Coordinates of C-alpha atoms and ligand atoms in Angstrom, one line a residue:
M793 CA 19.7 -9.8 4.8
D794 CA 20.7 -8.5 8.1
W795 CA 18.2 -9.9 10.9
G796 CA 16.2 -6.8 11.3
M797 CA 15.9 -6.4 7.7
K798 CA 14.6 -10.2 7.7
N799 CA 12.8 -9.5 10.3
R800 CA 11.0 -6.2 9.2
M801 CA 10.0 -7.8 5.7
A802 CA 8.6 -11.1 7.7
Q803 CA 6.3 -8.5 9.4
I804 CA 5.2 -7.1 6.1
I805 CA 4.9 -9.9 3.6
K806 CA 3.6 -12.7 5.8
P807 CA 5.8 -16.1 5.6
D808 CA 3.4 -18.6 6.1
T809 CA 1.5 -17.6 2.6
G810 CA 4.3 -15.4 1.0
R811 CA 1.6 -12.7 0.6
A812 CA 1.2 -9.1 2.1
L813 CA -2.1 -7.4 2.6
M814 CA -1.1 -3.7 3.5
L815 CA -4.0 -1.2 4.2
A816 CA -2.9 2.3 2.7
I817 CA -4.2 5.4 4.2
D818 CA -1.6 8.0 3.3
H819 CA -3.7 9.9 1.0
G820 CA -3.7 13.0 3.0
Y821 CA -0.2 13.8 2.9
F822 CA -0.8 15.2 -1.1
L823 CA -4.8 15.4 -1.2
G824 CA -5.5 16.6 2.0
P825 CA -9.1 15.9 3.6
T826 CA -10.2 12.6 1.8
S827 CA -13.0 11.0 1.6
G828 CA -13.4 8.0 4.0
L829 CA -10.6 9.5 6.1
E830 CA -11.9 12.6 7.5
A831 CA -11.4 11.1 11.0
P832 CA -8.7 8.4 10.3
G833 CA -8.7 6.7 13.7
K834 CA -12.4 6.2 13.6
T835 CA -12.6 4.7 10.1
I836 CA -9.6 2.6 10.2
S837 CA -9.7 0.8 13.6
P838 CA -12.5 -1.8 12.7
L839 CA -10.4 -2.3 10.0
I840 CA -6.9 -3.0 11.8
P841 CA -7.4 -6.2 12.9
Y842 CA -7.7 -7.5 9.1
C843 CA -4.6 -6.1 7.7
D844 CA -0.7 -7.5 8.0
S845 CA 0.7 -3.6 7.9
L846 CA -0.4 0.0 7.7
M847 CA 0.9 2.4 5.8
L848 CA 0.6 6.0 6.9
T849 CA 2.5 9.5 7.7
R850 CA 3.7 10.0 10.7
G851 CA 1.0 12.8 11.6
I852 CA -1.7 10.7 11.3
L853 CA 0.1 7.7 13.2
R854 CA 0.7 10.3 16.2
T855 CA -2.1 11.4 15.9
S856 CA -5.0 9.0 15.3
I857 CA -3.6 5.4 16.0
D858 CA -3.3 3.6 19.3
A859 CA 0.3 2.8 19.7
S860 CA -0.6 -0.4 21.8
I861 CA -1.8 -1.9 18.4
P862 CA 0.5 -4.8 16.9
T863 CA -0.1 -4.0 13.3
P864 CA 3.3 -3.2 11.6
I865 CA 4.1 0.2 10.4
V866 CA 5.0 1.4 6.8
L867 CA 5.5 4.9 7.3
R868 CA 5.3 7.5 4.3
V869 CA 8.4 9.6 4.4
S870 CA 7.8 11.5 1.6
G871 CA 6.1 14.6 0.7
G872 CA 6.0 18.5 0.4
T873 CA 3.7 18.8 -2.6
S874 CA -0.1 18.9 -3.2
I875 CA -2.7 18.4 -5.4
L876 CA -2.4 22.2 -6.6
G877 CA 1.0 22.1 -7.3
D878 CA 3.5 19.5 -9.1
L879 CA 3.4 16.3 -7.7
S880 CA 6.6 14.9 -8.9
N881 CA 8.4 17.4 -6.9
E882 CA 8.7 15.5 -3.7
G883 CA 11.4 15.6 -1.4
I884 CA 12.2 13.6 1.9
T885 CA 9.5 14.9 4.8
T886 CA 10.5 12.4 7.8
T887 CA 14.0 11.3 9.3
I888 CA 15.2 7.7 9.7
K889 CA 15.7 8.5 13.3
E890 CA 12.1 9.5 13.5
A891 CA 11.0 5.9 11.9
V892 CA 13.1 4.4 14.4
R893 CA 11.5 6.3 17.2
M894 CA 8.1 5.2 15.8
N895 CA 9.1 1.5 15.5
V896 CA 8.3 1.3 11.9
A897 CA 8.9 -2.1 9.7
A898 CA 9.2 0.2 7.1
V899 CA 9.6 3.2 5.2
A900 CA 8.1 4.5 1.6
L901 CA 8.4 7.4 -1.0
S902 CA 7.5 7.7 -4.4
I903 CA 9.5 8.1 -7.1
F904 CA 8.5 9.9 -10.0
V905 CA 10.2 8.0 -13.4
G906 CA 9.9 10.1 -16.5
S907 CA 8.9 13.7 -14.6
E908 CA 10.8 16.4 -14.7
H909 CA 12.1 15.8 -11.2
E910 CA 13.2 12.0 -12.0
K911 CA 16.9 12.4 -11.2
E912 CA 15.9 14.1 -7.3
T913 CA 13.3 11.3 -7.0
L914 CA 15.5 8.6 -7.5
L915 CA 18.4 10.2 -5.4
G916 CA 16.3 10.7 -2.6
L917 CA 15.4 6.8 -2.9
S918 CA 18.9 6.0 -2.9
D919 CA 19.7 8.3 -0.5
L920 CA 16.9 6.6 1.7
I921 CA 17.5 3.0 0.7
N922 CA 21.4 4.1 2.3
E923 CA 20.2 5.0 5.4
G924 CA 17.5 2.2 6.0
Q925 CA 20.4 0.2 5.5
E926 CA 22.2 1.6 8.5
Y927 CA 19.4 0.6 10.3
G928 CA 18.1 -2.5 8.8
I929 CA 14.7 -0.6 7.9
P930 CA 13.3 -1.8 4.5
V931 CA 12.5 0.9 1.7
L932 CA 9.2 0.4 -0.3
A933 CA 9.4 2.4 -3.7
V934 CA 5.8 3.7 -5.1
T935 CA 6.5 3.9 -8.6
A936 CA 3.8 7.0 -8.7
V937 CA 1.7 7.6 -12.0
G938 CA 0.7 11.1 -13.1
K939 CA -0.6 12.9 -16.0
E940 CA 2.8 12.7 -18.1
M941 CA 3.5 9.1 -17.2
G942 CA 2.0 5.9 -18.2
R943 CA 0.0 3.1 -16.8
D944 CA 1.2 0.5 -19.0
A945 CA 3.4 -2.7 -18.7
R946 CA 6.5 -0.8 -20.2
Y947 CA 6.4 2.3 -18.0
L948 CA 5.5 0.5 -14.7
G949 CA 8.1 -2.3 -15.8
L950 CA 10.7 0.5 -16.2
A951 CA 9.7 2.4 -13.3
S952 CA 9.7 -0.6 -10.8
R953 CA 13.1 -2.2 -12.4
I954 CA 14.7 0.9 -11.5
A955 CA 13.4 1.5 -8.4
A956 CA 14.8 -2.7 -7.3
E957 CA 18.2 -1.8 -9.3
L958 CA 18.6 1.2 -6.7
G959 CA 18.2 -0.7 -3.7
A960 CA 14.2 -0.8 -2.5
S961 CA 13.4 -3.8 -0.7
I962 CA 9.6 -3.7 -1.9
V963 CA 8.2 -2.0 -5.0
K964 CA 4.5 -0.7 -4.7
T965 CA 3.0 -0.3 -8.6
Y966 CA -0.3 -0.2 -10.4
Y967 CA -1.8 -3.1 -11.7
C968 CA -2.1 -3.2 -15.7
K969 CA -2.3 -5.1 -18.8
D970 CA 0.7 -7.8 -19.1
F971 CA 1.5 -7.0 -15.7
N972 CA 3.5 -10.3 -15.4
K973 CA 6.2 -8.6 -17.5
V974 CA 6.4 -5.8 -14.8
V975 CA 6.8 -8.4 -12.3
N976 CA 9.1 -10.9 -14.2
N977 CA 11.5 -7.9 -14.7
C978 CA 11.6 -6.8 -11.0
P979 CA 13.7 -9.0 -8.8
V980 CA 12.0 -7.9 -5.2
P981 CA 8.3 -8.3 -4.2
I982 CA 5.6 -6.0 -5.9
V983 CA 2.5 -5.0 -4.4
I984 CA -0.2 -3.3 -6.4
A985 CA -2.2 -0.1 -5.4
G986 CA -6.0 -0.2 -5.7
G987 CA -6.0 3.4 -7.5
K988 CA -9.6 5.2 -7.5
K989 CA -12.7 3.5 -6.0
L990 CA -14.1 0.6 -8.2
P991 CA -17.2 -1.3 -7.6
E992 CA -16.2 -4.3 -5.2
K993 CA -16.4 -7.1 -7.6
E994 CA -13.7 -5.1 -10.1
A995 CA -11.1 -4.3 -7.1
L996 CA -11.3 -8.4 -6.0
E997 CA -10.8 -9.4 -9.5
M998 CA -7.9 -6.9 -9.8
A999 CA -6.4 -8.3 -6.6
Y1000 CA -6.9 -11.6 -7.7
A1001 CA -5.2 -11.0 -11.0
A1002 CA -1.9 -9.1 -9.8
V1003 CA -1.1 -12.2 -7.1
S1004 CA -1.9 -14.6 -10.0
D1005 CA 0.7 -12.5 -12.2
G1006 CA 3.3 -12.7 -9.0
A1007 CA 2.4 -9.6 -7.0
V1008 CA 2.8 -10.6 -3.2
G1009 CA 0.0 -8.5 -2.4
V1010 CA -1.6 -5.2 -2.5
D1011 CA -1.2 -2.1 -0.7
M1012 CA -4.8 -0.9 -0.8
G1013 CA -6.6 1.9 0.2
R1014 CA -9.8 3.7 -1.4
N1015 CA -10.7 0.2 -2.5
I1016 CA -11.2 -0.7 0.8
F1017 CA -12.3 2.6 3.2
Q1018 CA -14.2 4.3 0.3
S1019 CA -16.3 0.7 0.4
E1020 CA -20.2 0.4 1.2
A1021 CA -18.7 -2.3 3.8
P1022 CA -15.2 -1.8 4.4
V1023 CA -15.1 -4.5 7.2
A1024 CA -16.5 -6.9 4.6
M1025 CA -14.3 -5.6 1.8
I1026 CA -11.3 -6.1 3.7
N1027 CA -11.8 -9.6 4.6
A1028 CA -12.8 -10.2 1.0
V1029 CA -9.1 -8.9 0.0
R1030 CA -7.6 -11.0 2.5
S1031 CA -9.3 -14.3 1.1
V1032 CA -8.1 -13.7 -2.3
I1033 CA -4.3 -12.5 -0.8
H1034 CA -3.9 -15.2 1.5
E1035 CA -6.3 -18.1 0.7
N1036 CA -6.3 -17.5 -3.2
A1037 CA -10.0 -17.2 -3.1
K1038 CA -11.5 -16.5 -7.0
P1039 CA -12.7 -13.2 -7.0
D1040 CA -16.5 -14.8 -7.2
K1041 CA -15.9 -16.7 -4.0
A1042 CA -14.2 -13.5 -2.4
Y1043 CA -17.3 -11.3 -3.6
K1044 CA -19.8 -13.7 -2.1
L1045 CA -17.9 -13.4 1.3
F1046 CA -17.8 -9.5 0.6
L1047 CA -21.8 -9.8 0.0
D1048 CA -22.2 -12.2 3.2
L1049 CA -19.9 -10.4 5.7
K1050 CA -22.1 -7.0 4.6
K1051 CA -25.4 -8.6 5.1
K1052 CA -24.3 -9.9 8.5
N1053 CA -22.4 -6.9 9.6
K1054 CA -26.2 -5.0 8.5
S1055 CA -28.1 -6.9 10.9
K1056 CA -26.1 -6.9 13.7
K1057 CA -26.1 -2.9 13.6
V1058 CA -30.0 -3.4 13.3
K1059 CA -30.1 -5.6 16.4
K1060 CA -27.6 -3.1 18.3
K1061 CA -30.4 -0.5 17.8
Ligands
5RP1582 C1 -0.1 7.2 -3.2 C2 0.0 6.1 -2.5 C3 -1.3 5.6 -1.9 O1 -1.1 5.1 -0.4 C4 -1.5 4.4 -2.9 O2 -2.5 5.4 -3.8 C5 -2.5 3.3 -2.2 O3 -4.0 3.8 -2.2 P1 -5.1 3.4 -3.3 O4 -5.0 1.8 -3.3 O5 -6.4 4.3 -2.5 O6 -4.7 3.7 -4.5 O7 1.0 5.5 -2.2 O8 0.7 7.5 -3.9

């Protein structure tokens, strides 16, 4: 790996623990207004000190995130579709020059293995990796799941392995039964998405199970920013990812921090 690539990877996967806590707030690129992200800058700024990297689109980065933050950026560069159409028909929306201009640590795009547009998205990934290689920018491939796509270890293992074979530096996929099989068949680091909002304890259990099965961490969105106590939740997730805290311990931390933050707000009034 070239120095620049190594340096960027080390910004995302922390060398001291070998783990990554990525905060995903890119949902609006196909969902439009997303609950919890109505004013992304406001929601996200208290969370920024606790994530290792931030995944988002250039529009939200430019309009809503303070350029002086040291947090590494993983730039979503695919899109062009919405929930009203065929989500798998994505293309590349943002050039690699733009990514360099924004000083990003990595670029991310979704692949839709098994969909009508499988080939285009896989060739899109390959093109992005070829460009990323020129500038030492790692590519994170998201194995998207849709109506016609599975969510089991066979499907996610297939999609993750193909992403790695094409040269992705990191794969983002979903947690599933027999997740260790997905990890064992993928030669590059894997992070999991959180998926739809779950009760906090269940989300912490999922994060713990994923890292126990070999994931390097999470790229989690809704289960953090839609939590009733987002700062408490990101700290609890952080304890799972970087301290191997068991779900019960992490959940206790969540409850303690939630209580503390509430009493602070009451005192402020
Ligand atoms: C969509 C994405 C989102 O960033 C991803 O789904 C992570 O967010 P969440 O934890 O809310 O699922 O990559 O393709």
